[in-house]
Amino acid sequence: MIEIGIATLFPDMCEVVLSESIIGRARKAGAVKIGCRNIRDFALNKHRHVDDKPFGGGTGMVMQAQPIYDCVTAMMAELPEGVKPRLIYMSPQGRTLDQQLVKELAAEESLIILCGHYEGVDRRVLDELAFEEISVGDYVVTGGELPALMLADAVCRLQEGVLPNEDAYSNESHYNGLLEYPQYTRPEEWRGRRVPEVLLSGHHANIKKWQEEMSLEVTREKRPELLSNSGCTKRK
């Protein structure tokens, strides 16, 4: 079971998301362990300020090193003896999160995810604690909370006991380098559009073949660059 800690200025925001749906049920069942820690609790001033103006000028504020350092080291100290967490800072400058990286992170014993805010965090604390930086895409959002929640959700879904079985995630888009085949449900016909007959046939081998072919076709049409990455040959 993986243990994930999120260091944030907005723990209540994170808890709302992590307490719902599949991840919320997995937490209650003990399949995953996720906790949120408020960085402000480690501020040393009476107003609980955790930011200040950047050296060199510029707009906005920068999160200070001390409260982040104290927060993260406290989280590390609470882990079982011998467990060394992988420290992640959600940053638009980091390695882009993809399913291969998700699978890599899911194999870790513990993750501690730092959520920046304002104009970011003092670089010194990232270097001192050897954080690696991960991005959810080439764009900027207000804070690291939403990206951290996306990473935590993706990692938790691969943990044993979170989903019914491996098929629940192994057939999805990107897991094996391809996009997922189209999905349908009742009714069999809607606004003149019918479910492909092969899916109604009950012939499992034919259905599996159709799913594999459609996965390749969808990938070729929508994300052709994934075909070369997956080692699959493009269909003519």
Short mmCIF file of C-alpha atoms in Angstrom, two decimals:
data_model
loop_
_atom_site.label_atom_id
_atom_site.label_comp_id
_atom_site.label_asym_id
_atom_site.label_seq_id
_atom_site.Cartn_x
_atom_site.Cartn_y
_atom_site.Cartn_z
CA MET A 1 0.00 0.00 0.00
CA ILE A 2 1.38 3.36 -0.99
CA GLU A 3 1.38 6.32 1.39
CA ILE A 4 0.95 9.77 -0.12
CA GLY A 5 1.39 13.05 1.72
CA ILE A 6 0.42 16.41 0.25
CA ALA A 7 2.04 19.58 1.61
CA THR A 8 -0.28 22.46 0.77
CA LEU A 9 -1.71 25.80 1.85
CA PHE A 10 -5.20 24.47 1.14
CA PRO A 11 -5.63 21.06 2.81
CA ASP A 12 -9.42 21.39 2.99
CA MET A 13 -9.58 21.83 -0.78
CA CYS A 14 -7.57 18.67 -1.29
CA GLU A 15 -9.55 16.67 1.27
CA VAL A 16 -12.84 17.45 -0.49
CA VAL A 17 -11.59 15.82 -3.69
CA LEU A 18 -9.75 12.93 -2.05
CA SER A 19 -12.79 11.99 0.05
CA GLU A 20 -15.08 11.40 -2.93
CA SER A 21 -15.68 8.64 -5.48
CA ILE A 22 -13.21 5.78 -6.01
CA ILE A 23 -10.30 7.33 -4.13
CA GLY A 24 -12.50 8.26 -1.17
CA ARG A 25 -13.77 4.68 -0.94
CA ALA A 26 -10.24 3.32 -1.27
CA ARG A 27 -9.07 5.51 1.62
CA LYS A 28 -11.91 4.31 3.83
CA ALA A 29 -11.15 0.69 2.92
CA GLY A 30 -7.46 1.13 3.70
CA ALA A 31 -6.29 0.38 0.15
CA VAL A 32 -4.34 3.66 0.06
CA LYS A 33 -3.19 6.13 2.68
CA ILE A 34 -3.33 9.84 1.83
CA GLY A 35 -2.85 12.75 4.19
CA CYS A 36 -2.72 16.52 3.71
CA ARG A 37 -0.55 18.82 5.80
CA ASN A 38 -1.00 22.58 6.08
CA ILE A 39 2.28 24.37 5.44
CA ARG A 40 1.01 27.38 7.44
CA ASP A 41 1.14 25.27 10.59
CA PHE A 42 4.93 25.51 10.37
CA ALA A 43 5.16 29.29 10.04
CA LEU A 44 7.16 30.90 12.84
CA ASN A 45 5.34 34.26 12.89
CA LYS A 46 2.08 35.06 14.68
CA HIS A 47 0.26 35.87 11.42
CA ARG A 48 1.23 32.50 9.87
CA HIS A 49 2.72 34.16 6.81
CA VAL A 50 4.57 31.73 4.57
CA ASP A 51 5.54 34.05 1.70
CA ASP A 52 7.51 37.21 1.02
CA LYS A 53 8.56 39.50 -1.83
CA PRO A 54 11.06 38.02 -4.31
CA PHE A 55 14.66 39.19 -4.30
CA GLY A 56 15.41 41.05 -7.50
CA GLY A 57 11.91 42.48 -7.76
CA GLY A 58 8.92 41.32 -9.74
CA THR A 59 5.22 40.86 -9.14
CA GLY A 60 3.68 38.43 -6.70
CA MET A 61 5.07 36.63 -3.69
CA VAL A 62 7.33 33.62 -3.21
CA MET A 63 6.76 30.86 -0.65
CA GLN A 64 9.53 30.79 1.95
CA ALA A 65 11.91 27.89 2.43
CA GLN A 66 11.62 27.47 6.21
CA PRO A 67 7.93 26.53 6.59
CA ILE A 68 8.13 24.20 3.60
CA TYR A 69 11.26 22.53 4.92
CA ASP A 70 9.81 22.08 8.40
CA CYS A 71 6.52 20.76 7.01
CA VAL A 72 8.08 18.21 4.68
CA THR A 73 10.69 16.99 7.17
CA ALA A 74 7.93 16.52 9.76
CA MET A 75 5.98 14.44 7.24
CA MET A 76 9.07 12.37 6.50
CA ALA A 77 9.69 11.78 10.20
CA GLU A 78 6.20 10.28 10.59
CA LEU A 79 6.80 7.56 8.00
CA PRO A 80 7.63 4.01 9.10
CA GLU A 81 11.30 3.42 9.84
CA GLY A 82 13.31 2.76 6.71
CA VAL A 83 10.79 4.26 4.30
CA LYS A 84 12.31 6.98 2.15
CA PRO A 85 9.64 9.00 0.32
CA ARG A 86 9.98 10.24 -3.23
CA LEU A 87 9.68 14.03 -3.04
CA ILE A 88 7.74 15.72 -5.84
CA TYR A 89 7.18 19.39 -6.54
CA MET A 90 4.36 20.15 -8.96
CA SER A 91 5.89 22.60 -11.42
CA PRO A 92 5.31 23.65 -15.05
CA GLN A 93 9.08 23.30 -15.46
CA GLY A 94 9.10 19.61 -14.58
CA ARG A 95 8.95 16.32 -16.44
CA THR A 96 5.54 15.89 -18.03
CA LEU A 97 3.35 13.37 -16.23
CA ASP A 98 2.39 10.43 -18.43
CA GLN A 99 1.14 6.92 -17.78
CA GLN A 100 4.64 5.46 -17.77
CA LEU A 101 5.67 7.87 -15.03
CA VAL A 102 2.43 7.15 -13.16
CA LYS A 103 3.26 3.43 -13.16
CA GLU A 104 6.76 4.24 -11.92
CA LEU A 105 5.42 6.38 -9.08
CA ALA A 106 2.78 3.78 -8.20
CA ALA A 107 5.55 1.31 -7.36
CA GLU A 108 6.97 3.60 -4.65
CA GLU A 109 6.32 3.05 -0.95
CA SER A 110 5.72 6.72 -0.27
CA LEU A 111 5.29 10.02 -2.10
CA ILE A 112 5.33 13.51 -0.63
CA ILE A 113 3.90 16.07 -3.03
CA LEU A 114 4.59 19.78 -2.55
CA CYS A 115 2.02 22.25 -3.87
CA GLY A 116 3.46 25.65 -4.71
CA HIS A 117 1.42 28.84 -4.86
CA TYR A 118 1.78 32.49 -5.74
CA GLU A 119 4.95 32.88 -7.87
CA GLY A 120 6.39 29.57 -6.69
CA VAL A 121 8.74 28.54 -3.88
CA ASP A 122 12.22 29.51 -2.76
CA ARG A 123 14.56 27.44 -4.93
CA ARG A 124 16.80 26.62 -1.99
CA VAL A 125 14.31 24.32 -0.30
CA LEU A 126 13.84 22.33 -3.51
CA ASP A 127 17.59 21.86 -3.79
CA GLU A 128 18.08 21.14 -0.08
CA LEU A 129 15.52 18.33 -0.03
CA ALA A 130 16.26 17.12 -3.58
CA PHE A 131 12.72 17.50 -4.92
CA GLU A 132 12.05 16.31 -8.44
CA GLU A 133 9.71 18.46 -10.50
CA ILE A 134 6.69 17.08 -12.34
CA SER A 135 4.30 18.95 -14.62
CA VAL A 136 0.80 18.04 -15.77
CA GLY A 137 1.21 19.99 -19.01
CA ASP A 138 2.59 23.06 -20.67
CA TYR A 139 0.34 25.59 -18.99
CA VAL A 140 0.18 27.41 -15.66
CA VAL A 141 -2.54 27.13 -13.01
CA THR A 142 -3.05 29.12 -9.80
CA GLY A 143 -1.44 26.59 -7.48
CA GLY A 144 -0.11 23.06 -7.27
CA GLU A 145 -3.17 21.58 -5.62
CA LEU A 146 -5.08 20.54 -8.75
CA PRO A 147 -1.97 19.00 -10.39
CA ALA A 148 -1.14 17.19 -7.13
CA LEU A 149 -4.63 15.77 -6.94
CA MET A 150 -4.39 14.57 -10.53
CA LEU A 151 -1.11 12.82 -9.81
CA ALA A 152 -2.41 11.27 -6.59
CA ASP A 153 -5.58 10.03 -8.29
CA ALA A 154 -3.65 8.48 -11.19
CA VAL A 155 -1.24 6.73 -8.82
CA CYS A 156 -3.93 5.49 -6.46
CA ARG A 157 -5.93 3.89 -9.26
CA LEU A 158 -3.07 1.46 -9.88
CA GLN A 159 -2.92 0.26 -6.27
CA GLU A 160 -4.24 -3.17 -5.40
CA GLY A 161 -7.78 -3.04 -4.03
CA VAL A 162 -8.66 0.38 -5.44
CA LEU A 163 -10.30 -0.88 -8.65
CA PRO A 164 -12.11 -4.23 -9.02
CA ASN A 165 -9.26 -5.83 -11.01
CA GLU A 166 -6.37 -5.03 -13.32
CA ASP A 167 -8.64 -4.98 -16.39
CA ALA A 168 -10.33 -1.90 -14.94
CA TYR A 169 -7.25 0.16 -15.76
CA SER A 170 -5.08 -1.91 -18.12
CA ASN A 171 -7.48 -1.43 -21.04
CA GLU A 172 -7.71 2.33 -20.63
CA SER A 173 -6.10 5.00 -22.77
CA HIS A 174 -2.30 5.30 -22.44
CA TYR A 175 -1.81 2.34 -20.09
CA ASN A 176 -0.24 0.26 -22.86
CA GLY A 177 0.75 3.20 -25.03
CA LEU A 178 -2.47 3.34 -27.08
CA LEU A 179 -5.82 5.07 -26.76
CA GLU A 180 -8.85 3.11 -25.62
CA TYR A 181 -11.39 1.67 -28.05
CA PRO A 182 -14.91 3.26 -28.18
CA GLN A 183 -17.36 2.32 -25.43
CA TYR A 184 -21.15 1.88 -25.67
CA THR A 185 -24.05 1.07 -23.35
CA ARG A 186 -27.84 0.66 -23.55
CA PRO A 187 -29.97 1.32 -25.56
CA GLU A 188 -28.67 -0.57 -28.58
CA GLU A 189 -29.90 2.23 -30.83
CA TRP A 190 -29.95 5.96 -30.03
CA ARG A 191 -30.97 8.69 -32.49
CA GLY A 192 -30.42 6.28 -35.37
CA ARG A 193 -26.94 5.29 -34.21
CA ARG A 194 -26.49 1.59 -33.44
CA VAL A 195 -23.96 -0.15 -31.26
CA PRO A 196 -21.51 -2.12 -33.47
CA GLU A 197 -22.98 -5.56 -34.07
CA VAL A 198 -19.82 -7.37 -32.96
CA LEU A 199 -20.34 -6.07 -29.41
CA LEU A 200 -23.80 -7.65 -29.35
CA SER A 201 -22.61 -10.99 -30.72
CA GLY A 202 -21.34 -12.50 -27.48
CA HIS A 203 -18.33 -13.84 -29.41
CA HIS A 204 -15.49 -12.97 -27.06
CA ALA A 205 -12.64 -13.57 -29.50
CA ASN A 206 -14.24 -11.38 -32.16
CA ILE A 207 -14.99 -8.67 -29.59
CA LYS A 208 -11.39 -8.68 -28.38
CA LYS A 209 -10.11 -8.47 -31.95
CA TRP A 210 -12.46 -5.54 -32.68
CA GLN A 211 -11.32 -3.74 -29.52
CA GLU A 212 -7.67 -4.15 -30.45
CA GLU A 213 -8.28 -2.94 -34.01
CA MET A 214 -10.31 0.04 -32.86
CA SER A 215 -7.68 0.96 -30.27
CA LEU A 216 -5.13 1.17 -33.07
CA GLU A 217 -7.52 3.07 -35.31
CA VAL A 218 -8.45 5.64 -32.66
CA THR A 219 -4.77 6.16 -31.82
CA ARG A 220 -3.85 6.55 -35.50
CA GLU A 221 -6.54 9.20 -35.99
CA LYS A 222 -6.15 11.16 -32.74
CA ARG A 223 -2.58 10.65 -31.49
CA PRO A 224 -0.50 9.06 -34.30
CA GLU A 225 2.78 9.84 -32.49
CA LEU A 226 1.84 7.29 -29.83
CA LEU A 227 2.03 4.45 -32.34
CA SER A 228 5.77 4.76 -32.79
CA ASN A 229 6.25 5.08 -29.03
CA SER A 230 4.26 1.90 -28.39
CA GLY A 231 6.10 -0.11 -31.01
CA CYS A 232 2.88 -0.73 -32.96
CA THR A 233 2.78 -0.50 -36.73
CA LYS A 234 0.36 1.97 -38.26
CA ARG A 235 -2.53 0.42 -40.11
CA LYS A 236 -2.67 1.22 -43.81
#
